[in-house]
CSV table of C-alpha atoms in Angstrom, one decimal:
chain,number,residue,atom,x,y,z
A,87,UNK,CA,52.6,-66.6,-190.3
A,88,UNK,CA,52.2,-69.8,-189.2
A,89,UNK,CA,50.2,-71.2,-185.5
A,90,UNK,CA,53.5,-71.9,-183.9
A,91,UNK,CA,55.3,-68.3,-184.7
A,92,UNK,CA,51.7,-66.8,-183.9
A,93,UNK,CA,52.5,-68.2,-180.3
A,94,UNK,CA,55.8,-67.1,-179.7
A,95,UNK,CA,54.5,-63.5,-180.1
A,96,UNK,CA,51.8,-63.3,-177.9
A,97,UNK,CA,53.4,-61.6,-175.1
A,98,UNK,CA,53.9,-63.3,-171.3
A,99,UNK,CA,51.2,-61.5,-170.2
A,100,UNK,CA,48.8,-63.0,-172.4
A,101,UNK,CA,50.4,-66.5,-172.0
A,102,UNK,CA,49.8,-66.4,-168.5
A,103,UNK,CA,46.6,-65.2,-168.8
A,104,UNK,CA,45.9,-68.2,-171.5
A,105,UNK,CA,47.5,-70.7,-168.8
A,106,UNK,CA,45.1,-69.1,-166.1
A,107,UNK,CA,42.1,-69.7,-168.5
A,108,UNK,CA,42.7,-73.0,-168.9
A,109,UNK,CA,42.9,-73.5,-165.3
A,110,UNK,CA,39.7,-72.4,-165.4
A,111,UNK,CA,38.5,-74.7,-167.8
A,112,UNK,CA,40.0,-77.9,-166.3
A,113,UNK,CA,38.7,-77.3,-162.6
A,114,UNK,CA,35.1,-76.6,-164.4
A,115,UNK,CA,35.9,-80.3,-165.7
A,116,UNK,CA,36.7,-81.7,-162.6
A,117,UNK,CA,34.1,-80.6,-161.0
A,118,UNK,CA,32.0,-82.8,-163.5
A,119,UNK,CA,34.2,-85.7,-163.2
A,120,UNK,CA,33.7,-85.3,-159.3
A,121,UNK,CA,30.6,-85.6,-159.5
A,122,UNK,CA,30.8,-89.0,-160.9
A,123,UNK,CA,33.2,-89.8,-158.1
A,124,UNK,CA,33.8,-93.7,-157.4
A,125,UNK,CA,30.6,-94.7,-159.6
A,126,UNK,CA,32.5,-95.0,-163.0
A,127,UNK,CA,35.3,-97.6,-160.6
A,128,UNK,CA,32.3,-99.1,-158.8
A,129,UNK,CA,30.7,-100.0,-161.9
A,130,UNK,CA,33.5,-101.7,-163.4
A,131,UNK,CA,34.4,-103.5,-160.4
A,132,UNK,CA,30.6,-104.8,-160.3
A,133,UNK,CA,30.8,-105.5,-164.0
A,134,UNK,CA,34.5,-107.6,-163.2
A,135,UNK,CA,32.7,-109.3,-160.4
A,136,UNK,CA,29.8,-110.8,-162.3
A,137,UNK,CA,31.6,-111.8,-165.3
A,138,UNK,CA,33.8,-113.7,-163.1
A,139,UNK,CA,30.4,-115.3,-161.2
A,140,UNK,CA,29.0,-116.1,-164.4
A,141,UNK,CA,32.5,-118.0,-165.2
A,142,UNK,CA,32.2,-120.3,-161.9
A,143,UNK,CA,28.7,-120.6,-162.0
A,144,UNK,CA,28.8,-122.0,-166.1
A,145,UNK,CA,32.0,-124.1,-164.3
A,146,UNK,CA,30.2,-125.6,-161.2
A,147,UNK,CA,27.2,-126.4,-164.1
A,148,UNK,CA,29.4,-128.0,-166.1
A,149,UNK,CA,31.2,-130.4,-163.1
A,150,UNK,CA,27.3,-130.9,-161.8
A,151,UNK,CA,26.7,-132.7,-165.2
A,152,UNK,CA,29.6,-134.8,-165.3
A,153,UNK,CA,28.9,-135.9,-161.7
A,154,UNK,CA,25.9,-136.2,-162.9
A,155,UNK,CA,26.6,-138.7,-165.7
A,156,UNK,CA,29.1,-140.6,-163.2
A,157,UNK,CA,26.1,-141.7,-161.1
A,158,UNK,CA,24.5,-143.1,-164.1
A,159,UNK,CA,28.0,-144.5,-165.3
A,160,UNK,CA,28.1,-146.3,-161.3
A,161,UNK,CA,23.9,-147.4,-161.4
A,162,UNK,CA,25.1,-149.0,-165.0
A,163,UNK,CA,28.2,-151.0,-163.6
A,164,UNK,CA,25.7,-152.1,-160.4
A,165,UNK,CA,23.3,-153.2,-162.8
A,166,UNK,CA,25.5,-154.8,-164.8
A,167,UNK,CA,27.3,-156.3,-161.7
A,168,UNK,CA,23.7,-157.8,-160.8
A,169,UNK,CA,23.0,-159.5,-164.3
A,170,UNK,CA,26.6,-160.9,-164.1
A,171,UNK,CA,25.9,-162.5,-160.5
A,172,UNK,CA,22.6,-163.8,-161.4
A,173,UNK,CA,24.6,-165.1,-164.5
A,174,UNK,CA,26.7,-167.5,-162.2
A,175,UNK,CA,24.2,-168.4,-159.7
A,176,UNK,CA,22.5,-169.7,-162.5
A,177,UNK,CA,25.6,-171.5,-163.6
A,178,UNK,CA,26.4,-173.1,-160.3
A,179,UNK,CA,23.3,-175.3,-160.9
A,180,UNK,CA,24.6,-176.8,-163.6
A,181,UNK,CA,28.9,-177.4,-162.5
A,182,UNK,CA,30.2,-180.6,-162.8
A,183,UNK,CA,32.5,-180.1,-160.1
A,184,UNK,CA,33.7,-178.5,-156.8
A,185,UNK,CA,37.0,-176.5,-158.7
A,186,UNK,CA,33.8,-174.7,-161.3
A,187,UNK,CA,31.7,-173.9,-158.5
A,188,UNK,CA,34.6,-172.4,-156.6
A,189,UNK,CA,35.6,-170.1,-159.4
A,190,UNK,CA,32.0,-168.9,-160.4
A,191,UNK,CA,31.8,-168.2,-156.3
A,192,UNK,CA,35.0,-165.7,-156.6
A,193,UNK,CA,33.2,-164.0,-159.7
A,194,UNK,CA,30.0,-163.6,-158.0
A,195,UNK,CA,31.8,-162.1,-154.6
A,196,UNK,CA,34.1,-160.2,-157.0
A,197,UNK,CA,31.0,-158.5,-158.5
A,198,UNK,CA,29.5,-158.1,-155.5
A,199,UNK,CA,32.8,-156.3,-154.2
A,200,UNK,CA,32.0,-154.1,-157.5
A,201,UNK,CA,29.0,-153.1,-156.9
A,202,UNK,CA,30.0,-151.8,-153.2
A,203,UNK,CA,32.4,-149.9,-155.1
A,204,UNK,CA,30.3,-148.1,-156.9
A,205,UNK,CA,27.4,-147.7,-153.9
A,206,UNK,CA,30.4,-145.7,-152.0
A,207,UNK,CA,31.1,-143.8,-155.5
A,208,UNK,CA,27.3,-142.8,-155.4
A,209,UNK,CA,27.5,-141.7,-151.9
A,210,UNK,CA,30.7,-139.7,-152.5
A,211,UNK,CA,29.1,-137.9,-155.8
A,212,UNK,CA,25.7,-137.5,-154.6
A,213,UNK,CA,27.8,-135.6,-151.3
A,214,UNK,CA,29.9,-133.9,-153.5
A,215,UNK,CA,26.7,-133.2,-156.1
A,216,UNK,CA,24.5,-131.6,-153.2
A,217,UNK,CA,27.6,-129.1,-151.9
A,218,UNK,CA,28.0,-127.9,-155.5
A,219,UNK,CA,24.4,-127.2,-156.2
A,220,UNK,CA,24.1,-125.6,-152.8
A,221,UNK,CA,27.5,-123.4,-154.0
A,222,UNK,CA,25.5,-122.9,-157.5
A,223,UNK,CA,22.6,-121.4,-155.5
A,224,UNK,CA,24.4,-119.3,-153.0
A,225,UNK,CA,26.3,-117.6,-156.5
A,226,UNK,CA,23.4,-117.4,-158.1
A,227,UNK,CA,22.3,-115.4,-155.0
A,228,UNK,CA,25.0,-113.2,-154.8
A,229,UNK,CA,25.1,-112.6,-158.5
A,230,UNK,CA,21.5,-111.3,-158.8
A,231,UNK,CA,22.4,-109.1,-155.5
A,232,UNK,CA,25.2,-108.0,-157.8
A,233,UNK,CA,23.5,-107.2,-161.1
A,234,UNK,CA,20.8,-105.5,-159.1
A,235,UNK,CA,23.6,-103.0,-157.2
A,236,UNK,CA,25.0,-102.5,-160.9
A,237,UNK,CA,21.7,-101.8,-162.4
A,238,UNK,CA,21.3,-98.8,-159.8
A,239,UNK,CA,25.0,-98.3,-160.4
A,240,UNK,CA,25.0,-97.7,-164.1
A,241,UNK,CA,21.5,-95.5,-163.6
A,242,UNK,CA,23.4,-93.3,-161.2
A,243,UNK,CA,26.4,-92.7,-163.3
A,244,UNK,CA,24.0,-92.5,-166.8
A,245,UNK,CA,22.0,-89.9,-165.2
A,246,UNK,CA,24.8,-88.1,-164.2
A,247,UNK,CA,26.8,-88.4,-167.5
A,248,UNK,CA,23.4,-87.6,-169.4
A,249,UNK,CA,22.9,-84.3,-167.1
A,250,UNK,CA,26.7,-83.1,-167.8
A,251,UNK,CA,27.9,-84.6,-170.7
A,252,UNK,CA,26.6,-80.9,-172.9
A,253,UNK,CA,28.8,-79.1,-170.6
A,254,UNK,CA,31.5,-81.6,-170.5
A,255,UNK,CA,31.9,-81.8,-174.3
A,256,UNK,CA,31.8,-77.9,-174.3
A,257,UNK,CA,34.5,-77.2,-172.0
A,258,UNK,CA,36.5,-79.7,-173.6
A,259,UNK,CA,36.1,-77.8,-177.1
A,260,UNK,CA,37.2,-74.5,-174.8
A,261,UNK,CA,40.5,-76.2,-173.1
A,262,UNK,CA,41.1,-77.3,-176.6
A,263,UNK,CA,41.0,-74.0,-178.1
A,264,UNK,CA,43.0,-72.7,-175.2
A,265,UNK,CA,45.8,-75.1,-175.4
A,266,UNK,CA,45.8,-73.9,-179.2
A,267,UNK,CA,46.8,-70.4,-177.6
A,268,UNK,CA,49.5,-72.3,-175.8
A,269,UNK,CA,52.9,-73.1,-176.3
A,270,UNK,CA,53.2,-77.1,-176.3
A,271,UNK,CA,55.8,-76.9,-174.2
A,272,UNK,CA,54.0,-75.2,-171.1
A,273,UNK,CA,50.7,-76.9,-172.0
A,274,UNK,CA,53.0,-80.3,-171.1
A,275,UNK,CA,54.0,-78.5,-168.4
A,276,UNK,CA,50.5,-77.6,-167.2
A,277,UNK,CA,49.5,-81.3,-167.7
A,278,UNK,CA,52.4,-83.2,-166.1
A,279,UNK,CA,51.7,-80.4,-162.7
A,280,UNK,CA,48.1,-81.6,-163.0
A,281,UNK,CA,48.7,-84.9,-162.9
A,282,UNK,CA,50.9,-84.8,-159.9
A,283,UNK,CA,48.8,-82.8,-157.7
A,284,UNK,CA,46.1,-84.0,-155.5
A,285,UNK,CA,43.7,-81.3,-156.2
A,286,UNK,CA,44.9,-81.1,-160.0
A,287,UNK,CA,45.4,-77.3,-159.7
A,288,UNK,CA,48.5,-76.7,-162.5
A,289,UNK,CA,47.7,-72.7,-162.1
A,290,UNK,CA,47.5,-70.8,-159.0
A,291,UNK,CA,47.0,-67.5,-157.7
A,292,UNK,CA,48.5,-65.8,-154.6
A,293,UNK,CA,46.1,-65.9,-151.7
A,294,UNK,CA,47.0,-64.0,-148.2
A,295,UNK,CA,50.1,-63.9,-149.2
A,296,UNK,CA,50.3,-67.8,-149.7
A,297,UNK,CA,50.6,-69.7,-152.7
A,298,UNK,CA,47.2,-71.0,-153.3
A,299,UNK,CA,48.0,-74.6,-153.8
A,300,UNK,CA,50.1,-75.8,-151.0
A,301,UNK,CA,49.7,-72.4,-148.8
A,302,UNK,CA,53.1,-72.1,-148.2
A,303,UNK,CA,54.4,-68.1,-147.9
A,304,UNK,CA,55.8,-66.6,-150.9
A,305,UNK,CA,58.4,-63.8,-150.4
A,306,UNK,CA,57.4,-60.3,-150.7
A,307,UNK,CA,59.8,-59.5,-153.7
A,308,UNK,CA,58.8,-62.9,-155.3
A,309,UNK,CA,54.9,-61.7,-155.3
A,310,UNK,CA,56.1,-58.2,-157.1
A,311,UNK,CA,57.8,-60.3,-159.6
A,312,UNK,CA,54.5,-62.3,-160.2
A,313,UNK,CA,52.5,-59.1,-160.4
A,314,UNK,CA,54.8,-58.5,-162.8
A,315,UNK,CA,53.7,-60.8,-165.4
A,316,UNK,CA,56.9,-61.0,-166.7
A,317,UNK,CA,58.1,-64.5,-166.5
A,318,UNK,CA,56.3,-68.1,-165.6
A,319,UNK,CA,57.2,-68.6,-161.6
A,320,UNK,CA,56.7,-71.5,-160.0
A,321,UNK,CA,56.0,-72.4,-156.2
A,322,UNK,CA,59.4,-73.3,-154.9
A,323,UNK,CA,57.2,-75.7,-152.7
A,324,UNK,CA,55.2,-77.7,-154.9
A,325,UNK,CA,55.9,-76.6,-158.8
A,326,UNK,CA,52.4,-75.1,-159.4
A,327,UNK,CA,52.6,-72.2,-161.8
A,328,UNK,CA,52.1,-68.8,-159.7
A,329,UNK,CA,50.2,-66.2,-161.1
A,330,UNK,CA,48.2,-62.9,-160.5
A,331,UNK,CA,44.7,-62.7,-159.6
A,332,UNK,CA,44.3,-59.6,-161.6
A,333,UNK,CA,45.1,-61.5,-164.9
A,334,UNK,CA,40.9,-62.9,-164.0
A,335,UNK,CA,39.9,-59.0,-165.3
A,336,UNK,CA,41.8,-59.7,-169.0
């Protein structure tokens, strides 16, 4: 016979047992991933951090050099400005007449109005040059701050993953074998009640009379019925799956 007839006749003893197994398993794996805790977040976060310092440091580089260049474009008009004055000074020695000499006067002040312009544009970049290098160092600061904290980040959570990744990939070979065992259907089950737990514990057991998730009393008659190992129950509380603690000796 095929898998899925082969798992409609194991009986609900044995299916509970299998579901209590797995529980097993799964706690064994979060106790791994615990471990971990916030590092494998913390790392990402770091990583998302520096890529985007590296993106407005290469920015802030890239406005430095066009400020940069503007200078140089403002030094040029200046000089230019100069030549053009010294041009019609030189010309005014040689006008035949008050209206020429009048008109090469209002080229010279217009150039020299030009070249104030661009002595206030070099002020204004040179200001705005210095604040963006300053902002350049104080990133480059924070981002070697940064890459050191993720350096000792990523060793953290690479010694870690290194010490339990054996055990990890082993357990996950057993819940897989397990959830073979398994109808689909209540393996679903298991992992939609995992996922909506705080403590991810799918599969409990009755402890001092309490269900051993939320703690919350189960009746007396509904404990028989568990001991029973007749049916699935669930805690009318918060939907974990109840079962015996005998099924551990199986």
């Amino acid at each position: 016979m095929d898998e899925k007839n082969q798992k409609v006749e194991v009986t609900m003893e044995q299916k509970l047992k299998n579901l209590y197994d797995l529980q097993q398993v799964q706690t064994e794996i979060n106790k791994i991933k615990n471990l971990r805790g916030e590092l494998p977040l913390e790392v990402q976060d770091l990583e998302d951090e520096l890529a985007g310092l590296q993106t407005r440091i290469a920015n802030l580089k890239s406005e430095v050099k066009q400020i940069e260049q503007d200078i140089v474009t403002e030094k040029h008009k200046i000089a230019q400005s100069q030549d053009d004055i010294k041009k019609y000074q030189t010309q005014q020695d040689n006008v035949r007449n008050n209206r020429e000499y009048d008109s090469l006067s209002k080229e010279i002040e217009f150039q020299s109005l030009e070249i104030e312009l661009s002595e206030k544009h070099i002020r204004e970049y040179t200001a705005e040059l210095e604040h963006k290098k300053e902002i350049i160092a104080n990133s480059e600061t924070v981002y070697a701050e940064r890459n050191g904290d993720l350096k000792q980040k990523r060793g953290e959570l690479n010694s870690i993953v290194s010490e339990t990744k054996k055990k990890e990939e082993e357990l996950e070979v057993k819940k897989a074998e397990i959830e073979k065992l398994i109808e689909d259907r209540y393996v679903t089950a298991f992992n939609r009640i995992s996922g909506n737990v705080r403590n991810g514990l799918a599969v409990v057991t009755i402890q001092r009379d309490a269900c051993g998730g939320c703690f919350n009393k189960i009746p007396p008659q509904r404990q028989v019925d568990i001991r029973a190992r007749k049916r699935i129950i669930v805690c009318e509380y918060c939907g974990r799956i109840l079962v015996d603690a005998g099924l551990a000796e199986l």
